[in-house]
mmCIF file of C-alpha atoms in Angstrom:
data_model
loop_
_atom_site.group_PDB
_atom_site.id
_atom_site.type_symbol
_atom_site.label_atom_id
_atom_site.label_comp_id
_atom_site.label_asym_id
_atom_site.label_seq_id
_atom_site.Cartn_x
_atom_site.Cartn_y
_atom_site.Cartn_z
ATOM 1 C CA MET A 1 -33.711 -34.709 -20.478
ATOM 2 C CA THR A 2 -30.779 -37.106 -19.648
ATOM 3 C CA LYS A 3 -28.295 -37.953 -21.687
ATOM 4 C CA HIS A 4 -25.509 -40.552 -21.513
ATOM 5 C CA LEU A 5 -21.848 -39.884 -21.943
ATOM 6 C CA ARG A 6 -20.236 -40.710 -25.173
ATOM 7 C CA ARG A 7 -16.547 -41.529 -25.626
ATOM 8 C CA PRO A 8 -14.684 -38.270 -26.289
ATOM 9 C CA ILE A 9 -13.910 -37.332 -29.979
ATOM 10 C CA THR A 10 -10.057 -37.408 -28.728
ATOM 11 C CA ALA A 11 -8.748 -35.479 -31.887
ATOM 12 C CA ALA A 12 -11.109 -32.802 -31.458
ATOM 13 C CA ALA A 13 -11.492 -32.622 -27.750
ATOM 14 C CA ALA A 14 -7.746 -32.853 -26.930
ATOM 15 C CA LEU A 15 -7.403 -29.747 -28.614
ATOM 16 C CA LEU A 16 -9.425 -28.000 -26.085
ATOM 17 C CA ILE A 17 -6.407 -28.312 -23.904
ATOM 18 C CA VAL A 18 -4.024 -27.215 -26.133
ATOM 19 C CA GLY A 19 -5.931 -24.119 -27.211
ATOM 20 C CA THR A 20 -3.675 -23.574 -29.988
ATOM 21 C CA ALA A 21 -4.763 -25.656 -33.198
ATOM 22 C CA LEU A 22 -8.487 -24.360 -33.281
ATOM 23 C CA THR A 23 -9.410 -22.595 -36.547
ATOM 24 C CA ALA A 24 -11.607 -20.269 -38.103
ATOM 25 C CA CYS A 25 -11.858 -16.471 -37.613
ATOM 26 C CA HIS A 26 -15.430 -15.038 -37.303
ATOM 27 C CA VAL A 27 -16.304 -11.582 -36.377
ATOM 28 C CA VAL A 28 -19.740 -10.285 -35.898
ATOM 29 C CA PRO A 29 -20.405 -6.653 -36.878
ATOM 30 C CA ALA A 30 -23.230 -5.845 -34.158
ATOM 31 C CA GLU A 31 -21.585 -4.588 -31.001
ATOM 32 C CA GLN A 32 -23.069 -5.795 -27.960
ATOM 33 C CA SER A 33 -20.429 -5.220 -24.923
ATOM 34 C CA VAL A 34 -19.958 -6.873 -21.617
ATOM 35 C CA ALA A 35 -18.810 -4.298 -19.039
ATOM 36 C CA GLY A 36 -17.605 -1.869 -21.988
ATOM 37 C CA CYS A 37 -15.833 -4.725 -23.545
ATOM 38 C CA THR A 38 -16.730 -5.640 -27.063
ATOM 39 C CA PRO A 39 -16.326 -9.340 -27.982
ATOM 40 C CA SER A 40 -15.415 -10.591 -31.619
ATOM 41 C CA ILE A 41 -18.063 -13.269 -31.520
ATOM 42 C CA GLN A 42 -21.617 -11.811 -30.402
ATOM 43 C CA PRO A 43 -24.269 -13.676 -28.489
ATOM 44 C CA GLY A 44 -27.245 -15.230 -30.620
ATOM 45 C CA GLY A 45 -30.434 -17.070 -30.308
ATOM 46 C CA ALA A 46 -28.507 -20.280 -29.779
ATOM 47 C CA SER A 47 -25.798 -19.352 -27.399
ATOM 48 C CA ASN A 48 -28.599 -17.673 -25.532
ATOM 49 C CA ALA A 49 -30.752 -20.554 -25.038
ATOM 50 C CA VAL A 50 -28.002 -22.458 -23.394
ATOM 51 C CA HIS A 51 -27.802 -21.963 -19.690
ATOM 52 C CA ALA A 52 -25.756 -23.644 -16.978
ATOM 53 C CA THR A 53 -28.356 -24.824 -14.844
ATOM 54 C CA THR A 54 -31.995 -26.396 -15.574
ATOM 55 C CA GLY A 55 -33.737 -24.997 -12.763
ATOM 56 C CA ILE A 56 -34.222 -26.100 -8.845
ATOM 57 C CA ASP A 57 -35.159 -29.562 -9.583
ATOM 58 C CA ALA A 58 -32.699 -30.059 -12.387
ATOM 59 C CA LEU A 59 -30.322 -33.405 -12.686
ATOM 60 C CA PRO A 60 -26.618 -33.207 -12.939
ATOM 61 C CA THR A 61 -27.005 -34.817 -15.988
ATOM 62 C CA ASP A 62 -29.891 -32.881 -17.733
ATOM 63 C CA VAL A 63 -28.500 -31.248 -21.129
ATOM 64 C CA PRO A 64 -28.815 -27.194 -20.548
ATOM 65 C CA PHE A 65 -30.214 -26.640 -23.921
ATOM 66 C CA GLN A 66 -32.866 -28.033 -26.438
ATOM 67 C CA THR A 67 -31.668 -30.553 -29.090
ATOM 68 C CA PRO A 68 -31.200 -30.224 -31.862
ATOM 69 C CA LEU A 69 -29.551 -26.619 -31.525
ATOM 70 C CA ALA A 70 -29.148 -25.042 -34.943
ATOM 71 C CA ILE A 71 -27.069 -22.297 -35.775
ATOM 72 C CA ASP A 72 -25.966 -20.182 -38.879
ATOM 73 C CA GLY A 73 -22.166 -19.522 -37.406
ATOM 74 C CA PRO A 74 -20.481 -19.085 -33.915
ATOM 75 C CA GLU A 75 -22.254 -17.482 -31.086
ATOM 76 C CA ALA A 76 -20.952 -16.814 -27.565
ATOM 77 C CA SER A 77 -23.041 -15.824 -24.574
ATOM 78 C CA ILE A 78 -21.500 -14.578 -21.164
ATOM 79 C CA ARG A 79 -23.612 -14.412 -18.083
ATOM 80 C CA GLY A 80 -22.791 -13.387 -14.537
ATOM 81 C CA ALA A 81 -19.768 -11.098 -16.094
ATOM 82 C CA GLY A 82 -18.126 -8.735 -13.422
ATOM 83 C CA GLU A 83 -15.539 -6.324 -13.631
ATOM 84 C CA ASP A 84 -12.158 -6.189 -15.403
ATOM 85 C CA PRO A 85 -13.363 -8.258 -18.351
ATOM 86 C CA ALA A 86 -10.903 -10.162 -20.445
ATOM 87 C CA GLU A 87 -9.597 -8.156 -23.084
ATOM 88 C CA PRO A 88 -7.311 -9.676 -26.182
ATOM 89 C CA GLY A 89 -4.291 -10.806 -24.951
ATOM 90 C CA ASP A 90 -5.440 -11.670 -21.416
ATOM 91 C CA VAL A 91 -5.383 -15.205 -20.254
ATOM 92 C CA VAL A 92 -8.423 -17.065 -19.210
ATOM 93 C CA ILE A 93 -8.805 -20.181 -16.921
ATOM 94 C CA ALA A 94 -11.635 -22.453 -17.394
ATOM 95 C CA ASP A 95 -13.392 -25.576 -16.417
ATOM 96 C CA TYR A 96 -15.839 -26.536 -19.538
ATOM 97 C CA THR A 97 -18.117 -29.450 -20.727
ATOM 98 C CA LEU A 98 -18.233 -30.267 -24.585
ATOM 99 C CA TYR A 99 -21.590 -31.157 -25.848
ATOM 100 C CA ASP A 100 -23.008 -32.465 -29.160
ATOM 101 C CA GLY A 101 -25.435 -29.790 -30.216
ATOM 102 C CA THR A 102 -27.524 -32.169 -32.324
ATOM 103 C CA THR A 103 -27.941 -35.357 -29.555
ATOM 104 C CA GLY A 104 -27.064 -33.248 -26.258
ATOM 105 C CA GLU A 105 -24.325 -36.056 -25.626
ATOM 106 C CA VAL A 106 -21.215 -34.960 -23.480
ATOM 107 C CA LEU A 107 -17.922 -35.272 -25.182
ATOM 108 C CA GLU A 108 -15.369 -34.123 -22.696
ATOM 109 C CA SER A 109 -15.520 -32.519 -19.536
ATOM 110 C CA THR A 110 -13.721 -31.148 -16.389
ATOM 111 C CA ASP A 111 -16.593 -31.590 -14.044
ATOM 112 C CA SER A 112 -16.264 -34.680 -12.265
ATOM 113 C CA THR A 113 -19.423 -34.622 -10.610
ATOM 114 C CA LEU A 114 -21.148 -34.599 -14.111
ATOM 115 C CA LEU A 115 -18.886 -37.264 -14.935
ATOM 116 C CA ARG A 116 -19.958 -39.592 -12.248
ATOM 117 C CA ALA A 117 -23.692 -39.096 -12.644
ATOM 118 C CA LEU A 118 -23.325 -40.098 -16.371
ATOM 119 C CA ALA A 119 -21.187 -42.804 -15.336
ATOM 120 C CA ALA A 120 -23.718 -44.184 -12.819
ATOM 121 C CA ASP A 121 -26.491 -44.113 -15.353
ATOM 122 C CA SER A 122 -24.274 -45.672 -18.516
ATOM 123 C CA GLY A 123 -22.517 -48.120 -16.118
ATOM 124 C CA GLU A 124 -19.209 -46.675 -17.733
ATOM 125 C CA GLU A 125 -16.045 -45.597 -15.844
ATOM 126 C CA ILE A 126 -15.263 -42.090 -17.004
ATOM 127 C CA GLN A 127 -12.231 -40.073 -16.216
ATOM 128 C CA PRO A 128 -12.763 -36.128 -16.146
ATOM 129 C CA ALA A 129 -10.470 -34.047 -18.642
ATOM 130 C CA SER A 130 -6.979 -33.892 -16.863
ATOM 131 C CA GLN A 131 -6.643 -30.023 -17.151
ATOM 132 C CA GLN A 132 -8.646 -26.852 -17.089
ATOM 133 C CA LEU A 133 -8.757 -25.011 -20.677
ATOM 134 C CA THR A 134 -5.906 -22.176 -20.471
ATOM 135 C CA LEU A 135 -5.503 -19.789 -23.260
ATOM 136 C CA ARG A 136 -4.955 -16.245 -24.537
ATOM 137 C CA THR A 137 -8.131 -14.401 -25.806
ATOM 138 C CA GLY A 138 -8.207 -12.212 -28.812
ATOM 139 C CA GLY A 139 -6.553 -14.598 -31.452
ATOM 140 C CA GLU A 140 -7.604 -15.688 -34.866
ATOM 141 C CA THR A 141 -9.313 -19.023 -33.381
ATOM 142 C CA VAL A 142 -13.254 -19.165 -32.519
ATOM 143 C CA LEU A 143 -12.244 -20.385 -28.854
ATOM 144 C CA SER A 144 -9.918 -17.475 -28.003
ATOM 145 C CA GLN A 145 -12.431 -14.689 -29.584
ATOM 146 C CA GLY A 146 -15.266 -16.779 -27.579
ATOM 147 C CA LEU A 147 -13.638 -16.081 -24.116
ATOM 148 C CA GLU A 148 -13.360 -12.333 -24.975
ATOM 149 C CA CYS A 149 -14.820 -10.228 -22.485
ATOM 150 C CA ALA A 150 -15.250 -13.031 -19.871
ATOM 151 C CA THR A 151 -14.573 -12.391 -15.989
ATOM 152 C CA ALA A 152 -13.681 -14.684 -13.204
ATOM 153 C CA GLY A 153 -17.032 -16.063 -12.099
ATOM 154 C CA SER A 154 -18.692 -15.794 -15.359
ATOM 155 C CA THR A 155 -20.257 -18.531 -17.563
ATOM 156 C CA VAL A 156 -19.568 -18.599 -21.324
ATOM 157 C CA ALA A 157 -21.803 -20.301 -23.698
ATOM 158 C CA LEU A 158 -20.081 -20.844 -27.066
ATOM 159 C CA VAL A 159 -21.727 -22.265 -30.024
ATOM 160 C CA ALA A 160 -20.342 -23.300 -33.118
ATOM 161 C CA PRO A 161 -20.019 -25.751 -35.982
ATOM 162 C CA TYR A 162 -17.397 -28.421 -35.039
ATOM 163 C CA LEU A 163 -15.240 -27.340 -38.039
ATOM 164 C CA ASP A 164 -14.762 -23.601 -36.699
ATOM 165 C CA LEU A 165 -14.022 -24.998 -33.378
ATOM 166 C CA PHE A 166 -11.494 -27.991 -34.246
ATOM 167 C CA GLY A 167 -10.500 -27.458 -37.965
ATOM 168 C CA ASP A 168 -10.182 -30.586 -40.360
ATOM 169 C CA SER A 169 -9.409 -32.996 -37.540
ATOM 170 C CA VAL A 170 -12.751 -33.584 -36.505
ATOM 171 C CA ALA A 171 -13.572 -35.296 -39.577
ATOM 172 C CA GLN A 172 -11.241 -37.987 -38.433
ATOM 173 C CA ALA A 173 -13.214 -38.512 -35.655
ATOM 174 C CA GLY A 174 -16.252 -39.381 -37.236
ATOM 175 C CA VAL A 175 -18.055 -35.960 -36.660
ATOM 176 C CA ASP A 176 -20.059 -34.203 -38.988
ATOM 177 C CA PRO A 177 -17.775 -30.918 -39.525
ATOM 178 C CA GLU A 178 -21.104 -28.862 -40.130
ATOM 179 C CA SER A 179 -22.741 -30.034 -37.098
ATOM 180 C CA THR A 180 -23.105 -28.223 -33.951
ATOM 181 C CA ALA A 181 -20.557 -28.154 -30.761
ATOM 182 C CA VAL A 182 -21.800 -26.661 -27.873
ATOM 183 C CA LEU A 183 -18.976 -25.597 -25.450
ATOM 184 C CA LEU A 184 -20.104 -24.529 -21.875
ATOM 185 C CA LEU A 185 -17.440 -22.781 -20.096
ATOM 186 C CA GLU A 186 -17.031 -21.897 -16.229
ATOM 187 C CA VAL A 187 -14.596 -19.001 -15.875
ATOM 188 C CA GLN A 188 -12.077 -19.762 -12.615
ATOM 189 C CA ASP A 189 -9.835 -16.559 -13.581
ATOM 190 C CA ALA A 190 -8.805 -14.043 -15.977
ATOM 191 C CA PHE A 191 -5.214 -11.779 -15.982
ATOM 192 C CA PRO A 192 -2.996 -10.055 -18.185
ATOM 193 C CA GLY A 193 -1.256 -12.275 -20.910
ATOM 194 C CA ARG A 194 1.960 -10.541 -20.375
ATOM 195 C CA ALA A 195 4.260 -8.994 -17.774
ATOM 196 C CA GLU A 196 2.615 -5.857 -16.894
ATOM 197 C CA GLY A 197 4.820 -4.137 -14.106
ATOM 198 C CA PHE A 198 7.731 -1.492 -14.280
ATOM 199 C CA PRO A 199 10.681 -1.748 -16.383
ATOM 200 C CA GLN A 200 13.691 -2.522 -14.174
ATOM 201 C CA PRO A 201 17.503 -1.473 -14.755
ATOM 202 C CA ALA A 202 19.604 -3.500 -16.493
ATOM 203 C CA VAL A 203 21.344 -6.172 -15.127
ATOM 204 C CA GLY A 204 24.982 -7.399 -16.475
ATOM 205 C CA GLY A 205 25.534 -11.158 -17.769
ATOM 206 C CA ILE A 206 22.074 -11.373 -19.319
ATOM 207 C CA PRO A 207 21.004 -11.064 -22.963
ATOM 208 C CA ALA A 208 19.427 -7.784 -24.187
ATOM 209 C CA ILE A 209 15.327 -7.865 -24.586
ATOM 210 C CA ALA A 210 13.015 -6.264 -27.003
ATOM 211 C CA LEU A 211 9.482 -6.870 -26.833
ATOM 212 C CA ALA A 212 6.994 -7.013 -29.661
ATOM 213 C CA THR A 213 3.665 -5.279 -29.412
ATOM 214 C CA ASP A 214 1.770 -8.533 -28.170
ATOM 215 C CA GLY A 215 4.752 -8.970 -25.364
ATOM 216 C CA THR A 216 6.390 -11.534 -27.435
ATOM 217 C CA PRO A 217 10.470 -11.320 -26.309
ATOM 218 C CA GLY A 218 13.348 -10.959 -28.916
ATOM 219 C CA VAL A 219 16.721 -11.866 -27.435
ATOM 220 C CA THR A 220 19.895 -10.263 -28.666
ATOM 221 C CA PHE A 221 23.402 -11.662 -27.386
ATOM 222 C CA SER A 222 26.421 -9.659 -26.975
ATOM 223 C CA GLY A 223 28.990 -12.054 -27.998
ATOM 224 C CA ALA A 224 30.344 -12.268 -24.551
ATOM 225 C CA ASP A 225 31.179 -15.667 -22.696
ATOM 226 C CA ALA A 226 28.332 -17.359 -21.167
ATOM 227 C CA PRO A 227 28.321 -17.295 -17.067
ATOM 228 C CA THR A 228 29.331 -20.115 -15.323
ATOM 229 C CA GLU A 229 26.779 -19.431 -12.291
ATOM 230 C CA LEU A 230 22.898 -18.772 -12.415
ATOM 231 C CA THR A 231 22.459 -15.305 -13.366
ATOM 232 C CA VAL A 232 18.786 -13.758 -13.125
ATOM 233 C CA GLY A 233 17.597 -10.403 -14.232
ATOM 234 C CA THR A 234 14.153 -8.769 -13.446
ATOM 235 C CA THR A 235 13.534 -6.953 -16.366
ATOM 236 C CA ILE A 236 10.061 -5.970 -15.585
ATOM 237 C CA GLY A 237 8.821 -5.612 -12.007
ATOM 238 C CA GLY A 238 5.318 -6.843 -11.197
ATOM 239 C CA ASP A 239 3.356 -6.068 -8.052
ATOM 240 C CA GLY A 240 1.468 -9.283 -7.595
ATOM 241 C CA ALA A 241 1.788 -12.141 -5.027
ATOM 242 C CA VAL A 242 5.161 -13.518 -4.291
ATOM 243 C CA VAL A 243 5.917 -16.667 -5.808
ATOM 244 C CA GLY A 244 6.683 -19.434 -3.442
ATOM 245 C CA GLU A 245 8.509 -22.644 -3.952
ATOM 246 C CA THR A 246 5.622 -24.883 -3.868
ATOM 247 C CA ASP A 247 3.162 -22.889 -6.232
ATOM 248 C CA THR A 248 1.524 -23.785 -9.118
ATOM 249 C CA ILE A 249 2.391 -20.863 -11.710
ATOM 250 C CA VAL A 250 1.200 -19.676 -14.989
ATOM 251 C CA VAL A 251 3.775 -18.351 -17.644
ATOM 252 C CA GLN A 252 4.905 -17.196 -21.042
ATOM 253 C CA TYR A 253 8.381 -18.276 -21.691
ATOM 254 C CA THR A 254 10.817 -18.490 -24.535
ATOM 255 C CA LEU A 255 13.829 -20.926 -24.146
ATOM 256 C CA LEU A 256 16.929 -20.663 -25.857
ATOM 257 C CA GLU A 257 20.653 -21.886 -25.839
ATOM 258 C CA TRP A 258 23.308 -19.356 -25.150
ATOM 259 C CA ASP A 259 24.197 -17.387 -28.186
ATOM 260 C CA ALA A 260 21.456 -19.358 -30.543
ATOM 261 C CA THR A 261 20.074 -17.414 -33.234
ATOM 262 C CA THR A 262 16.915 -19.768 -33.005
ATOM 263 C CA VAL A 263 14.227 -20.192 -30.377
ATOM 264 C CA THR A 264 14.318 -23.674 -28.797
ATOM 265 C CA GLU A 265 10.891 -23.440 -27.122
ATOM 266 C CA THR A 266 8.099 -20.775 -26.704
ATOM 267 C CA THR A 267 4.603 -20.381 -25.642
ATOM 268 C CA TRP A 268 4.365 -17.124 -27.415
ATOM 269 C CA GLY A 269 1.683 -17.315 -30.061
ATOM 270 C CA SER A 270 -0.170 -20.462 -28.634
ATOM 271 C CA ALA A 271 -1.314 -21.089 -24.971
ATOM 272 C CA PRO A 272 0.617 -20.034 -21.706
ATOM 273 C CA ALA A 273 2.076 -22.851 -19.535
ATOM 274 C CA THR A 274 0.870 -24.056 -16.319
ATOM 275 C CA PHE A 275 3.521 -25.905 -14.120
ATOM 276 C CA GLU A 276 4.062 -27.315 -10.485
ATOM 277 C CA LEU A 277 7.011 -25.107 -9.819
ATOM 278 C CA SER A 278 8.497 -28.036 -7.523
ATOM 279 C CA GLY A 279 8.955 -30.154 -10.868
ATOM 280 C CA LEU A 280 10.857 -27.937 -12.695
ATOM 281 C CA ILE A 281 14.817 -27.619 -13.340
ATOM 282 C CA PRO A 282 16.547 -26.104 -10.290
ATOM 283 C CA GLY A 283 17.611 -22.946 -12.277
ATOM 284 C CA PHE A 284 14.017 -22.198 -13.407
ATOM 285 C CA GLN A 285 12.870 -22.545 -9.806
ATOM 286 C CA GLN A 286 15.761 -20.520 -8.284
ATOM 287 C CA ALA A 287 14.863 -17.826 -11.015
ATOM 288 C CA VAL A 288 11.068 -17.637 -10.101
ATOM 289 C CA ILE A 289 10.670 -18.320 -6.386
ATOM 290 C CA GLY A 290 10.503 -14.871 -4.681
ATOM 291 C CA GLN A 291 9.553 -13.068 -7.861
ATOM 292 C CA ARG A 292 5.999 -10.960 -8.022
ATOM 293 C CA VAL A 293 3.221 -12.011 -10.334
ATOM 294 C CA GLY A 294 3.417 -9.748 -13.336
ATOM 295 C CA SER A 295 7.358 -9.658 -13.598
ATOM 296 C CA GLN A 296 9.322 -10.739 -16.363
ATOM 297 C CA VAL A 297 12.365 -12.460 -15.326
ATOM 298 C CA VAL A 298 15.683 -13.422 -17.933
ATOM 299 C CA ALA A 299 17.730 -16.466 -16.352
ATOM 300 C CA VAL A 300 20.799 -17.924 -17.637
ATOM 301 C CA VAL A 301 21.103 -21.225 -16.421
ATOM 302 C CA PRO A 302 24.279 -23.278 -16.560
ATOM 303 C CA PRO A 303 24.366 -27.056 -17.019
ATOM 304 C CA GLU A 304 24.356 -28.210 -13.698
ATOM 305 C CA LEU A 305 21.120 -26.400 -12.857
ATOM 306 C CA GLY A 306 19.420 -27.231 -16.130
ATOM 307 C CA TYR A 307 19.300 -30.612 -17.849
ATOM 308 C CA ASP A 308 22.971 -31.447 -17.168
ATOM 309 C CA ASP A 309 23.782 -31.927 -20.590
ATOM 310 C CA GLY A 310 26.298 -29.134 -21.340
ATOM 311 C CA ARG A 311 24.285 -26.320 -22.469
ATOM 312 C CA THR A 312 23.994 -23.218 -20.852
ATOM 313 C CA LEU A 313 20.126 -22.296 -21.185
ATOM 314 C CA VAL A 314 18.231 -18.522 -21.373
ATOM 315 C CA PHE A 315 14.936 -18.212 -20.382
ATOM 316 C CA VAL A 316 12.490 -15.311 -20.728
ATOM 317 C CA ILE A 317 9.752 -15.780 -18.575
ATOM 318 C CA ASP A 318 6.549 -13.692 -18.009
ATOM 319 C CA ILE A 319 5.225 -14.539 -14.574
ATOM 320 C CA LEU A 320 1.165 -14.285 -15.219
ATOM 321 C CA ASP A 321 -0.103 -16.099 -12.157
ATOM 322 C CA ALA A 322 0.851 -18.163 -9.045
ATOM 323 C CA GLU A 323 -1.339 -20.548 -6.599
ATOM 324 C CA ALA A 324 -0.132 -22.095 -3.589
ATOM 325 C CA PRO A 325 -1.269 -25.712 -2.908
#
């Protein structure tokens, strides 16, 4: 069975990239564990019926489930799980394809091979989703709960009503909120969602950092004048790979201005950020290059190494992952 690509439900599918605005907490009391990890959203008949391939003679465009797919609530099935499953608070990076559970149509995908095959059938020029899905597991959203216990190399079939996945915005896209969405996720990596190394000796010139139970940093200034040069302190020392100057990094970070009482930007409470390090401001680059994955770094960045607008910036950076080009 082959289905053509439908134009993405832009308002809803875009939320997969952000990974933060999805709604609805659903916990199933039955306890089925994966490698000793018990996910909040349990497998069911519908999610178990979704498979990543349809056999040796399958076409790339074949829909990996029978339509229409009916459900009572969110279900998530994990296949091919290995060691070190993603516990709540860990970060998962995944490629994905979003299907309509009623028609089997593809709404969004990072799989360029699939999209080229669908475009050949339909005659449409289709671009793949520009980013993999990166999010912290174990939050209050169906998506973050559905990826609990996944491991690198595993496949997750997450089946849920559109409303549970995308909230009220899905109605604006002309989709029945109560109908079924099928999200097939190919997990590329999974790792801790906060710095998990060893506390390091205090460094002068940087503000004091206190961590909440989930790793969110609180910043306390001493009232001293801001340093006039880049000042970097490693508050937690990791033991992962050394960050190179051309790496792509995954980080949790908080940004403040010197002596500010409010946060300017933060990724905590949402999805970690993925950056090509070479495209960031010089002070951020210099603070991170040479550090190890798993570290937390506090950097006080003078204006000339920041945005050159007179502001002295303070970054608290948890380095979660780094990949060379």
